[in-house]
XYZ file of C-alpha atoms in Angstrom:
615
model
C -6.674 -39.501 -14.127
C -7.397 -42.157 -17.118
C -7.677 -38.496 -19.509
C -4.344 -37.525 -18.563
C -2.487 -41.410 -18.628
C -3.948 -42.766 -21.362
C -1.573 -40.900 -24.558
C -4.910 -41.191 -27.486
C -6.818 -39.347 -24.894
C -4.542 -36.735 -23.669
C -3.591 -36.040 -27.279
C -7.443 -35.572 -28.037
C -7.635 -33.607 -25.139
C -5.105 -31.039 -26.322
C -6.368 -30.631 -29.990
C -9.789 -30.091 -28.608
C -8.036 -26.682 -25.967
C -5.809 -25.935 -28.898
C -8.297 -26.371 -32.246
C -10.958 -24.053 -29.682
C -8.315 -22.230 -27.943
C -9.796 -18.683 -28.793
C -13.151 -19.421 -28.049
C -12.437 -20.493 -25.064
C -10.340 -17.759 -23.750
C -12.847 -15.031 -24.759
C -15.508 -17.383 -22.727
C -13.515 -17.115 -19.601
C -12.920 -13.462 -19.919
C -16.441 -12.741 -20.027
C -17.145 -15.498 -16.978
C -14.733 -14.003 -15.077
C -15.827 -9.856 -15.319
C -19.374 -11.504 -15.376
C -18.334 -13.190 -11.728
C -16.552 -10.620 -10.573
C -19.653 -7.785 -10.956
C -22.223 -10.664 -9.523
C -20.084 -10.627 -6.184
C -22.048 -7.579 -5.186
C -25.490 -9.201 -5.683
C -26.657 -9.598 -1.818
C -27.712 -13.095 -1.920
C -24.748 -14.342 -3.332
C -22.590 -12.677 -0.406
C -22.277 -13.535 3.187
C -23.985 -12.026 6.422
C -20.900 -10.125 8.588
C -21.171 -12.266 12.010
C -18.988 -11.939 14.394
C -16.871 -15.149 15.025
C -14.056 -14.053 18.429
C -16.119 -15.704 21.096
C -14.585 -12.694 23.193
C -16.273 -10.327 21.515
C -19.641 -12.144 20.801
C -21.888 -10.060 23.079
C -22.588 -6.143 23.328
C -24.310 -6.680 26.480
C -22.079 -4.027 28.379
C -23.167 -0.680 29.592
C -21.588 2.159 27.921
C -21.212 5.154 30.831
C -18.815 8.134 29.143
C -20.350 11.088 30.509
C -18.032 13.792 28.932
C -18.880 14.300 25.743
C -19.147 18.197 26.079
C -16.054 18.668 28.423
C -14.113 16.852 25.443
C -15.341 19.421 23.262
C -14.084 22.144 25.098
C -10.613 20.397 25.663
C -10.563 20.333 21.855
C -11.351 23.720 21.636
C -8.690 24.760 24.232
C -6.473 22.208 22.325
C -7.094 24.164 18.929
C -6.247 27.341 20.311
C -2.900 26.281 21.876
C -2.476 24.672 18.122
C -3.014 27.679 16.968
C -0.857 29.639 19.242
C 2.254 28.067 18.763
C 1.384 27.321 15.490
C 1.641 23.373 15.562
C 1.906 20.390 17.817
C 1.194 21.909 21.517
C 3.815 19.412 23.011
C 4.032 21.153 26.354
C 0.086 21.957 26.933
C -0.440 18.017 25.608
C 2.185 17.018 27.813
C 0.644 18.727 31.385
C -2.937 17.468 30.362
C -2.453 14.146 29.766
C -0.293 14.277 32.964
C -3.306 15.839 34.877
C -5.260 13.153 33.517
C -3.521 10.313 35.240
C -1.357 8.864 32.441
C 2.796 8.042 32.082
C 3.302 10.864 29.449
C 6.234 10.757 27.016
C 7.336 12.607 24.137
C 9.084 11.639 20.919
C 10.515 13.413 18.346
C 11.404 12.301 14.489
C 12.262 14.009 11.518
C 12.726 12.980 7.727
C 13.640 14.569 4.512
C 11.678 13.755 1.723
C 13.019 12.648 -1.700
C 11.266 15.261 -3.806
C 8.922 17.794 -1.874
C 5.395 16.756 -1.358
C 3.376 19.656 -3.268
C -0.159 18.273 -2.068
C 0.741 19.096 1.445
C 3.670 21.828 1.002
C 6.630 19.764 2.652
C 9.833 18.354 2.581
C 11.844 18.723 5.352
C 9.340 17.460 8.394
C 10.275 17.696 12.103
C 7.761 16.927 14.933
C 6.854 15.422 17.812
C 4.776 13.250 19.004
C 3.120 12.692 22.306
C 1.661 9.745 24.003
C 0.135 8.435 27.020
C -0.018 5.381 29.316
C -3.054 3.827 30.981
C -1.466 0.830 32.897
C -3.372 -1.974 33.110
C -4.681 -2.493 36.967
C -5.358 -6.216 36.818
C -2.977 -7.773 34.492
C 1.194 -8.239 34.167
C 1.199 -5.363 31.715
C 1.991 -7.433 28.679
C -0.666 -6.495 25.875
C -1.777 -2.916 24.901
C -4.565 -1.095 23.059
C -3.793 2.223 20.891
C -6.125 5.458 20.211
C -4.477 7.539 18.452
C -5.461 11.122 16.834
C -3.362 13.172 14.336
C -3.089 16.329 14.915
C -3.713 18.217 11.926
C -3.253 21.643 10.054
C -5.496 24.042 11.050
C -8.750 22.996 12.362
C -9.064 19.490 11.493
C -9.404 16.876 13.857
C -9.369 18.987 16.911
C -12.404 17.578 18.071
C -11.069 13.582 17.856
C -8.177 14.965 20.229
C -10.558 16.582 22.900
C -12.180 13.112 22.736
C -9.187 11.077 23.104
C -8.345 13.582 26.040
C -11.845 12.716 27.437
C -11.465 8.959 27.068
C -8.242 8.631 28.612
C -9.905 10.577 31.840
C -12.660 8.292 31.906
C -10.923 5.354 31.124
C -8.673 6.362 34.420
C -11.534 5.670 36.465
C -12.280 2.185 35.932
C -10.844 -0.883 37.118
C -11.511 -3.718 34.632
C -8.861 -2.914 32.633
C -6.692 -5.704 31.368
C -4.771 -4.295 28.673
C -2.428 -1.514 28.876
C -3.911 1.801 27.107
C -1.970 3.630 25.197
C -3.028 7.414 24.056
C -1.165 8.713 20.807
C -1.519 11.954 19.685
C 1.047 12.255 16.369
C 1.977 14.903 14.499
C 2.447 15.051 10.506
C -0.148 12.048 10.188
C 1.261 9.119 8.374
C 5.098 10.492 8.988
C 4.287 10.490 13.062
C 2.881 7.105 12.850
C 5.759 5.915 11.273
C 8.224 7.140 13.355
C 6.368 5.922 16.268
C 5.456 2.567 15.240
C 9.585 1.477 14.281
C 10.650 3.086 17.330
C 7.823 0.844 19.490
C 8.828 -2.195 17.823
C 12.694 -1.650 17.634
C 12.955 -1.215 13.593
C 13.536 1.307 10.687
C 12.469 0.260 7.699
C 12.831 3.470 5.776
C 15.583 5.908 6.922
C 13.727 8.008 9.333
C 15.505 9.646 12.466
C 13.307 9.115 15.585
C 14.134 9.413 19.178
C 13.807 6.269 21.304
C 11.188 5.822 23.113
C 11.549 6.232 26.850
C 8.191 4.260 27.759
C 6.567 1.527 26.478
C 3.586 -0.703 26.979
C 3.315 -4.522 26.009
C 2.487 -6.119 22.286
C -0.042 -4.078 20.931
C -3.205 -6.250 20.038
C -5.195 -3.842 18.356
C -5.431 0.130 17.604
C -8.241 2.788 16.701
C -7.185 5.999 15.051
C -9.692 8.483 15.551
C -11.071 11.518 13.332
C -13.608 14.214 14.222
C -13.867 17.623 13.130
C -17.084 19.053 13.785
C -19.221 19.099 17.305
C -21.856 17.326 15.502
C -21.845 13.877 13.552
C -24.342 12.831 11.301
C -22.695 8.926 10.392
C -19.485 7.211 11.191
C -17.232 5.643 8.366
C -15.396 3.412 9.231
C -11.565 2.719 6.998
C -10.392 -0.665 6.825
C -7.642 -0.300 3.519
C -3.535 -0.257 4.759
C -0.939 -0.604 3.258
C -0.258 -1.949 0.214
C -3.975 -3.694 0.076
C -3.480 -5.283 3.739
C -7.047 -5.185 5.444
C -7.590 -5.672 9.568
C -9.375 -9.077 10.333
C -13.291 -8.743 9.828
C -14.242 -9.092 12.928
C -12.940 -5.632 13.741
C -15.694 -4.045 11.035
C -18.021 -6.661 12.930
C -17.648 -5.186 16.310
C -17.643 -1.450 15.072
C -21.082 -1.944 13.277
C -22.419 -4.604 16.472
C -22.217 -1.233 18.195
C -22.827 1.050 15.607
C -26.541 -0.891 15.417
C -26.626 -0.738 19.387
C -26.288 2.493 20.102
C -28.265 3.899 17.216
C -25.646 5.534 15.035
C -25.484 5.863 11.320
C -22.551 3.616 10.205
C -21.116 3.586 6.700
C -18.247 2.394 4.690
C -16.679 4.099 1.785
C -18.767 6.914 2.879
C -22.099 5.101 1.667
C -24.747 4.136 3.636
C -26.561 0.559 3.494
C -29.129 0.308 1.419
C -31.837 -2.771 1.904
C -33.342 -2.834 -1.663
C -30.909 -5.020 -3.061
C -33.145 -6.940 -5.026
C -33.680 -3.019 -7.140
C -31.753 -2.242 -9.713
C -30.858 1.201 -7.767
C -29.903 -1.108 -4.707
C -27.506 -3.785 -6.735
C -25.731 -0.332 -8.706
C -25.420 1.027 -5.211
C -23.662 -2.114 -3.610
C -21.339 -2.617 -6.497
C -20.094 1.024 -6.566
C -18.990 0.405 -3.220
C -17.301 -2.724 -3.532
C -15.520 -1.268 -6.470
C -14.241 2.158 -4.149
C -12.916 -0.656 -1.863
C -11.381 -2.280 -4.932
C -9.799 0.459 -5.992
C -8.604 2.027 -2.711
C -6.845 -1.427 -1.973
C -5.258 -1.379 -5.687
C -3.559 1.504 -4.326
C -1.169 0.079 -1.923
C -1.346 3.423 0.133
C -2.777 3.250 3.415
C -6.105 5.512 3.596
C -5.447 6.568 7.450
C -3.492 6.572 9.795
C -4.206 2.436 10.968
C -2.635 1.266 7.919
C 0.264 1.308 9.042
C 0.028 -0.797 11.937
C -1.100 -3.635 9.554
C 2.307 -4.516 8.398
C 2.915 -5.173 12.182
C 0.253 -7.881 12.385
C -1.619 -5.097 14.532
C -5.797 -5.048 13.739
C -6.173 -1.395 13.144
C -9.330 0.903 12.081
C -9.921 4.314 11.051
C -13.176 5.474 12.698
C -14.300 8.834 10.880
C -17.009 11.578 11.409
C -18.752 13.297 8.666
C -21.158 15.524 8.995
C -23.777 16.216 6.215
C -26.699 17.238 4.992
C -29.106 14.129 7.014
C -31.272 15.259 9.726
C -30.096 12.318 11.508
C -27.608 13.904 13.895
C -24.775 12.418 17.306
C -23.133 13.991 19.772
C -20.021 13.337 20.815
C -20.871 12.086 23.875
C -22.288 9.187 22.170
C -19.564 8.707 19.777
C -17.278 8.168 23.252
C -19.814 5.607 24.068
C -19.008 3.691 20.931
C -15.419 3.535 21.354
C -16.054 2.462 25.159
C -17.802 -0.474 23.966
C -15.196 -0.868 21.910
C -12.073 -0.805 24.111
C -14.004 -3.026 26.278
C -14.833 -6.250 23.839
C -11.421 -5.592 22.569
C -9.948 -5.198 26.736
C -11.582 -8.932 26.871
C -9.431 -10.356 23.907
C -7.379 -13.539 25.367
C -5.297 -13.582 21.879
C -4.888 -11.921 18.384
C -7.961 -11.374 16.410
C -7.486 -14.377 14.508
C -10.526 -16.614 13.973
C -12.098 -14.364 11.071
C -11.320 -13.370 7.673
C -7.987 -11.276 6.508
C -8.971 -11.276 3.021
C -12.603 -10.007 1.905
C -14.663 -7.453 0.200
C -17.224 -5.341 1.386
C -20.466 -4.376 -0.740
C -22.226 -2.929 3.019
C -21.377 -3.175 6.365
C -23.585 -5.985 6.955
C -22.412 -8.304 4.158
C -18.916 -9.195 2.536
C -17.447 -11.676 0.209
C -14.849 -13.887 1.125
C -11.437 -15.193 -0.399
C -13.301 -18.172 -1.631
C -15.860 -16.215 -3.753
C -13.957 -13.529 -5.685
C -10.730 -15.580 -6.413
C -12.622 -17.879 -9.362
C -13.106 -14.330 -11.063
C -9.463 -13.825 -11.028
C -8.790 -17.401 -11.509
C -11.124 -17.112 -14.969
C -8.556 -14.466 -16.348
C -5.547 -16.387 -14.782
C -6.581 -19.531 -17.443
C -6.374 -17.509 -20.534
C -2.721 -16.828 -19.795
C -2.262 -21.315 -19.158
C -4.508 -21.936 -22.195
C -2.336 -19.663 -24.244
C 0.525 -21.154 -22.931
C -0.240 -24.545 -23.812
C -1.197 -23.451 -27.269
C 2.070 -21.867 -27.859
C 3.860 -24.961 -26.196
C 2.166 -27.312 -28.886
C 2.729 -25.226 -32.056
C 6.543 -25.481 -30.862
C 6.617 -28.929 -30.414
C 4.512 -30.320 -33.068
C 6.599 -30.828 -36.696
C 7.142 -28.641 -39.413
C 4.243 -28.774 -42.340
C 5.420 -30.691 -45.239
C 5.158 -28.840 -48.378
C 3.954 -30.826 -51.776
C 7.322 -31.150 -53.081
C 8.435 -32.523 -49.880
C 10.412 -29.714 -48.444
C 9.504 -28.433 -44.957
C 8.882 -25.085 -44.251
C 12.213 -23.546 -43.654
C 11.043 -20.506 -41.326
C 9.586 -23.280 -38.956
C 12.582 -25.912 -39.075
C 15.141 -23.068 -37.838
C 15.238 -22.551 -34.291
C 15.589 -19.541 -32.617
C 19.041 -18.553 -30.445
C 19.037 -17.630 -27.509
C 20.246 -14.101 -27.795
C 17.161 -13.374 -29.686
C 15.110 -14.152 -26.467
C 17.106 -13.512 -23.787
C 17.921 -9.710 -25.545
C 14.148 -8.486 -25.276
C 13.808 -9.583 -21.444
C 17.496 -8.031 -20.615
C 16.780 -4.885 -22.424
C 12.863 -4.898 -21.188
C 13.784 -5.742 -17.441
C 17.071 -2.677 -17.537
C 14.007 -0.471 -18.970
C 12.067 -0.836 -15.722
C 15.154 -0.435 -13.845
C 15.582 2.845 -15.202
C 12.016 3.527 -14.889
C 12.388 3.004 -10.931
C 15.740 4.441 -10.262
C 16.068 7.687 -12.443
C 13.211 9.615 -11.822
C 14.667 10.665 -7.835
C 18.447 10.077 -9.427
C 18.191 12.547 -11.762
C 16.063 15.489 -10.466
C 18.543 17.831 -9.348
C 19.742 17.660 -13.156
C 16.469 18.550 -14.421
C 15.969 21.304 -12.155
C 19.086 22.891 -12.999
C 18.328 22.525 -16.702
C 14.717 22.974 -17.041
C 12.044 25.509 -15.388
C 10.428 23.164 -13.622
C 10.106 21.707 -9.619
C 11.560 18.539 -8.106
C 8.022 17.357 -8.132
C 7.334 18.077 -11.895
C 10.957 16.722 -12.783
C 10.499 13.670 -10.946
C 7.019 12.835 -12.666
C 8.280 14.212 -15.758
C 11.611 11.570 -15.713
C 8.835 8.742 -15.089
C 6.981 10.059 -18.048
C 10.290 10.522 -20.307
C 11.486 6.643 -19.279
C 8.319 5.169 -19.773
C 7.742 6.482 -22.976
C 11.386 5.633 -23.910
C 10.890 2.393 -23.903
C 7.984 2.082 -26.556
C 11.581 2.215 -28.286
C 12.311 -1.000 -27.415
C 11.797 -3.200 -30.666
C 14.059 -1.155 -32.346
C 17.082 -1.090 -29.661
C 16.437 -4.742 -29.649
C 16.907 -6.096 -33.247
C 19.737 -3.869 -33.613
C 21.590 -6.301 -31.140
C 20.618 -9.424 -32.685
C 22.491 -10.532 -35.765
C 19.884 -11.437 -38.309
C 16.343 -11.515 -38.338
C 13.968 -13.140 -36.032
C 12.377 -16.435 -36.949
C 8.726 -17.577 -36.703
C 9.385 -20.286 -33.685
C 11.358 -16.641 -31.695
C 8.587 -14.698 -31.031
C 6.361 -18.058 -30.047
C 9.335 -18.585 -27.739
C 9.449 -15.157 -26.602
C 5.851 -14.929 -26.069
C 5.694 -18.284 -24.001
C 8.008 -16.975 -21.696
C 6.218 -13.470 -21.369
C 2.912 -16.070 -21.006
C 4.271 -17.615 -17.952
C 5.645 -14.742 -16.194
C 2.375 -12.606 -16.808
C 1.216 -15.586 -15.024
C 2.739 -16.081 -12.214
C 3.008 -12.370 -11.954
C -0.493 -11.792 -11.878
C -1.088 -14.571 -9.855
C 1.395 -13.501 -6.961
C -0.304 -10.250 -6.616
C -3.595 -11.603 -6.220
C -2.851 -13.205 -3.370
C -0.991 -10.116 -1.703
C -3.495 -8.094 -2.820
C -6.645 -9.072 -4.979
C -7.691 -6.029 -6.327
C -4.280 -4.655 -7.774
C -4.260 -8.437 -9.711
C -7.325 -8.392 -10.611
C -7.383 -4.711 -11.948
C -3.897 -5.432 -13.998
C -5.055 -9.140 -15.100
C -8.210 -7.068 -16.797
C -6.296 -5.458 -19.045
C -2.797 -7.170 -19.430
C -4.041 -10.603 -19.974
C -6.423 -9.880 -23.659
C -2.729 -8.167 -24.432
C -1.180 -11.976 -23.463
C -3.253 -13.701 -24.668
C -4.067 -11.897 -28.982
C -0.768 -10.447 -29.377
C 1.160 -11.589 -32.753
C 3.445 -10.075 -35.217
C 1.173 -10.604 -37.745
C -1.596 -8.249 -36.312
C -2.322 -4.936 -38.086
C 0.935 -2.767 -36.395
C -0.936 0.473 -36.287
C -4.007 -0.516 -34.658
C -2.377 -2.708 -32.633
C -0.296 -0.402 -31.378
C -2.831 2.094 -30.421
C -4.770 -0.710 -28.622
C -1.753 -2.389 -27.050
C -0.823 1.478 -25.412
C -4.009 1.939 -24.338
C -4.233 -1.557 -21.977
C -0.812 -0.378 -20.966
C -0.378 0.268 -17.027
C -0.045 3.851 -17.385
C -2.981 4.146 -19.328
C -4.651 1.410 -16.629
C -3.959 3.777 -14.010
C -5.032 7.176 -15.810
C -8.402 5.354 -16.314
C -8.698 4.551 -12.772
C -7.837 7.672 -11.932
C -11.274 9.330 -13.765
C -13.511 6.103 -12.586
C -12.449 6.433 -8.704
C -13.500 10.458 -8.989
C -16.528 8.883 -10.975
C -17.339 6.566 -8.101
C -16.493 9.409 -5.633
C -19.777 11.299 -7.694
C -16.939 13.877 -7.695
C -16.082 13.853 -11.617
C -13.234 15.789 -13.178
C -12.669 17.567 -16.734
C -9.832 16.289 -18.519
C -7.384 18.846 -17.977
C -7.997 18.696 -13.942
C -7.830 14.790 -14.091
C -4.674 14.833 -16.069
C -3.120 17.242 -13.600
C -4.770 14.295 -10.526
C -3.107 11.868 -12.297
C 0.253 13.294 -12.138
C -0.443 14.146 -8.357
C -1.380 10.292 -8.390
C 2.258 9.650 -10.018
C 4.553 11.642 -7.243
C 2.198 10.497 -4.469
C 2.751 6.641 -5.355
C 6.376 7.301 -5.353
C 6.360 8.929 -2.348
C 4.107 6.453 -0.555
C 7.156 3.893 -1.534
C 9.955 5.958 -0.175
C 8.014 6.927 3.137
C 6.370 3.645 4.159
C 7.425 0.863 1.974
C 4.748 1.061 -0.436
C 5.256 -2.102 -3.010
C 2.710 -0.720 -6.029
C 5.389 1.436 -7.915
C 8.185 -1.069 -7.473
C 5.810 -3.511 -8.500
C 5.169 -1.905 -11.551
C 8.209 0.190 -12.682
C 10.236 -3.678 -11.871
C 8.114 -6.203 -13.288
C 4.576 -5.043 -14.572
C 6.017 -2.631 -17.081
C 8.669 -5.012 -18.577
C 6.502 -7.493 -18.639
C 4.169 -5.297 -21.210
C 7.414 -4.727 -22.678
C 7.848 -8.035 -24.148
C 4.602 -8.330 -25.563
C 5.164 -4.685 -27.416
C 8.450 -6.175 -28.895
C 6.412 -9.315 -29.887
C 4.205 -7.567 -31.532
C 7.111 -5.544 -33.623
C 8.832 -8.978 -34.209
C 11.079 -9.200 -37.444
């Protein structure tokens, strides 16, 4: 406290972060990418444990008997599927009825803003069927979902003959203390939707849903279930929701307490554990799948159909099959084992999963990194943008330089309006308004004019506004009257500084990996960005950290880290797919990423592109 009172000191203080200012900041960059790729190094994570004392223990015996009859109710299920060529409401219906359950149906529908050319829809109808397990020894006032989504053609068939199975053995116990509730939705993520505002009373994005006419009590947790083959050789397990939410860890915990119990291969992001960590094989391998998690949560989309019951403080996993090429192979019978043991540590839950982490990354199943180990590498990027800041803050205050003849440096005394700086953020912000509103305004237009689809004209409008505004500078100096002066764009940029800032650092804590992802290219852009830089090169380097070109990159290093990689011409056409399905993901279930962007993170870039064009 004595630095900071004592004015000499202080003043010494801030020559020292202003005479080494850039050293500094290029310092911290490198700490913090340096940080961020050492969080993946096994003895500088944590050991998963599992801290609900309800759930401590595995010690129960896992009986489910069925696991061929579920087979054969999913392949009876498939060919009613087939037969009426979608949802078999009516054969769902009597089963789960013959099964002992409450069954109801509920039907939804929803017109999409542009059709969705990935899956070949845009007017959706469906229903969705569900059933009831009351709970024999409680007051009926907390539930448990499994849920299945019935999809095209043969997928997941076998998940629903499971769920079938499950709720007939779950009929015949007693120690049930939690309602059970048995979804089977149609349309995936649409179902789910419609489902989960209809449960909880709300509809946050336009949908038309039926009421439902039964209901269980507040749903603690929920499993969403996919199989489709007879055979398993691993189980992945899908933790990313919407926009970057993540269930509490001890969820993972249980699902790999059991997964090492029972004797089943258990992955996550599709990759199994590897125990050579101090290899340089093994430390490649763990950071490659940290970084998949990294960039599935940049996304903002949920990856199944549990992400969605996130943003109703609901702990929800997506438990997957896939079966490979390993010799290693399980039956059904014991994957209806797992999810016994499952439903039972979860049936012994005397509150919310609570008492572990919300916010982690996972390099294996076994290990993760906390909140309080990867925020310093974001916090190392976050400083540049502060020690830029205060290095712009002190060239404004300090006096003009005195020349020989004792004049002072007119360009310096004059001091910049305020049009000249409140112009660039008006113009910059009305940009990203455009950018957000026109491309679903304006589709019918281009569709009536131009040979293309709603699809293509809506990505094609984002395309045609975002490139717009590289115009900018110009449409900006054409409303102010004069030219700008030298203290303007310090002003200008000081103000772009602190927003980047707080920006970047609001993000983070909503959801680290977008920040951290946008802070690695936006803030060398915040921080080196003058008018007196070389414009061409500049220019070229400034478009290339721009968020568009941030997410085509990510768009070639996720198929990279997928070991699925792309030519240029079939990336380019993923990356417009990326475009429409971020859009859509906003529209449909309140994605934030393309708001977040089109409203704020463009602009913001925006201001530093007019800085660097400043008269």
């Amino acid at each position: 406290m004595g630095l900071l009172s004592d004015p000499n000191r202080r003043r010494a203080l801030i020559s020292l972060l202003t005479r080494l200012n850039a050293p500094i900041c290029a310092l911290c960059y490198f700490a913090g990418v340096c940080w961020f790729m050492g969080l993946a190094f096994e003895p500088f994570t944590l050991r998963t444990y599992m801290s609900e004392n309800a759930m401590g223990s595995t010690m129960v015996e896992e009986r489910f008997p069925s696991g061929e009859r579920a087979l054969a109710t999913g392949k009876e299920f498939a060919a009613h599927k087939k037969k009426v060529g979608g949802m078999p409401v009516d054969w769902l219906v009597k089963t789960m009825q013959a099964r002992g359950l409450e069954v109801f149906t509920q039907s939804f529908s929803r017109t999409l803003p542009f059709p969705d050319e990935n899956k070949e829809r845009y007017m959706v109808k469906g229903t969705n069927v569900y059933g009831i397990l009351r709970a024999p020894r409680a007051p009926r006032t907390e539930a448990l979902v499994l849920s299945a989504p019935c999809s095209p053609g043969d997928n997941n068939n076998q998940a629903v003959g499971l769920l079938l199975g499950l709720a007939h053995y779950f009929r015949s116990q007693v120690f049930w203390a939690k309602d059970i509730i048995f979804l089977v939705n149609e349309h995936d993520l649409i179902g789910m939707q419609a489902w989960l505002e209809s449960y909880h009373h709300t509809n946050t994005t336009g949908m038309d849903w039926s009421p439902l006419q039964g209901r269980g009590g507040s749903i603690q947790a929920a499993l969403s279930l996919e199989l489709s083959s007879d055979v398993i050789t691993s189980l992945d397990i899908i933790l990313e929701g919407l926009n970057g939410q993540l269930p509490n860890l001890d969820l993972a915990n249980l699902f790999y307490a059991f997964c090492q119990k029972i004797g089943v291969l258990c992955t996550i992001q599709g990759r199994l554990q590897r125990n050579d960590w101090d290899s340089v094989s093994g430390y490649s391998h763990a950071v490659q799948t940290m970084m998949l998690m990294v960039m599935k949560q940049a996304s903002g989309r949920p990856w199944g159909d549990h992400g969605l019951f996130l943003r109703y403080h609901i702990e929800a996993a997506t438990i997957k099959g896939i079966n490979s090429f390993r010799q290693y192979k399980t039956d059904v019978t014991t994957v209806g084992r797992l999810l016994e043991g499952m439903f039972r540590k979860l049936n012994n839950l005397l509150e919310r999963l609570h008492q572990s982490y919300f916010f982690y990354l996972m390099p294996s199943l076994s290990h993760f990194v906390s909140i309080g180990y990867y925020m310093p590498a974001f916090g190392l990027l976050a400083v540049i943008l502060l020690l830029r800041a205060l290095d712009l803050w002190v060239q404004l205050v300090s006096p003009p330089a005195i020349a020989a003849d004792g004049v002072g440096d007119n360009a310096q005394q004059s001091s910049p309006g305020v049009l000249s700086v409140l112009t660039p953020l008006v113009i910059s912000h009305l940009t990203g308004a455009a950018l957000y509103i026109l491309p679903t305004r304006f589709q019918e237009i281009a569709v009536e004019h131009f040979p293309v689809s709603e699809t293509e004209a809506v990505v094609l409008t984002v395309i045609a506004v975002y490139t717009a505004g590289l115009a900018l500078p110009h449409n900006t100096h054409r409303l102010l009257s004069g030219e700008g002066t030298e203290q303007g764009w310090r002003v200008l940029k000081l103000v772009a500084v602190l927003y980047l800032a707080v920006l970047l650092g609001c993000t983070a804590l909503i959801n680290f990996s977008l920040g951290f992802i946008l802070a690695l290219t936006l803030v060398p852009v915040a921080a080196f960005v003058t008018p007196h830089m070389p414009k061409t090169l500049s220019a070229v380097v400034l478009v290339i950290l721009s968020p568009a070109f941030t997410l085509l990159f990510s768009v070639f290093f996720f198929q990279e880290l997928e070991e699925m990689p792309v030519s240029f011409q079939d990336g380019w056409l993923l990356y417009l797919s990326v475009i429409s399905q971020g859009i859509l993901d906003h529209y449909l279930y309140g994605s934030l990423v393309y708001p977040l962007i089109a409203l704020m993170v463009y602009p913001c870039w925006l201001l530093f592109w007019n800085i660097l064009f400043w008269k």
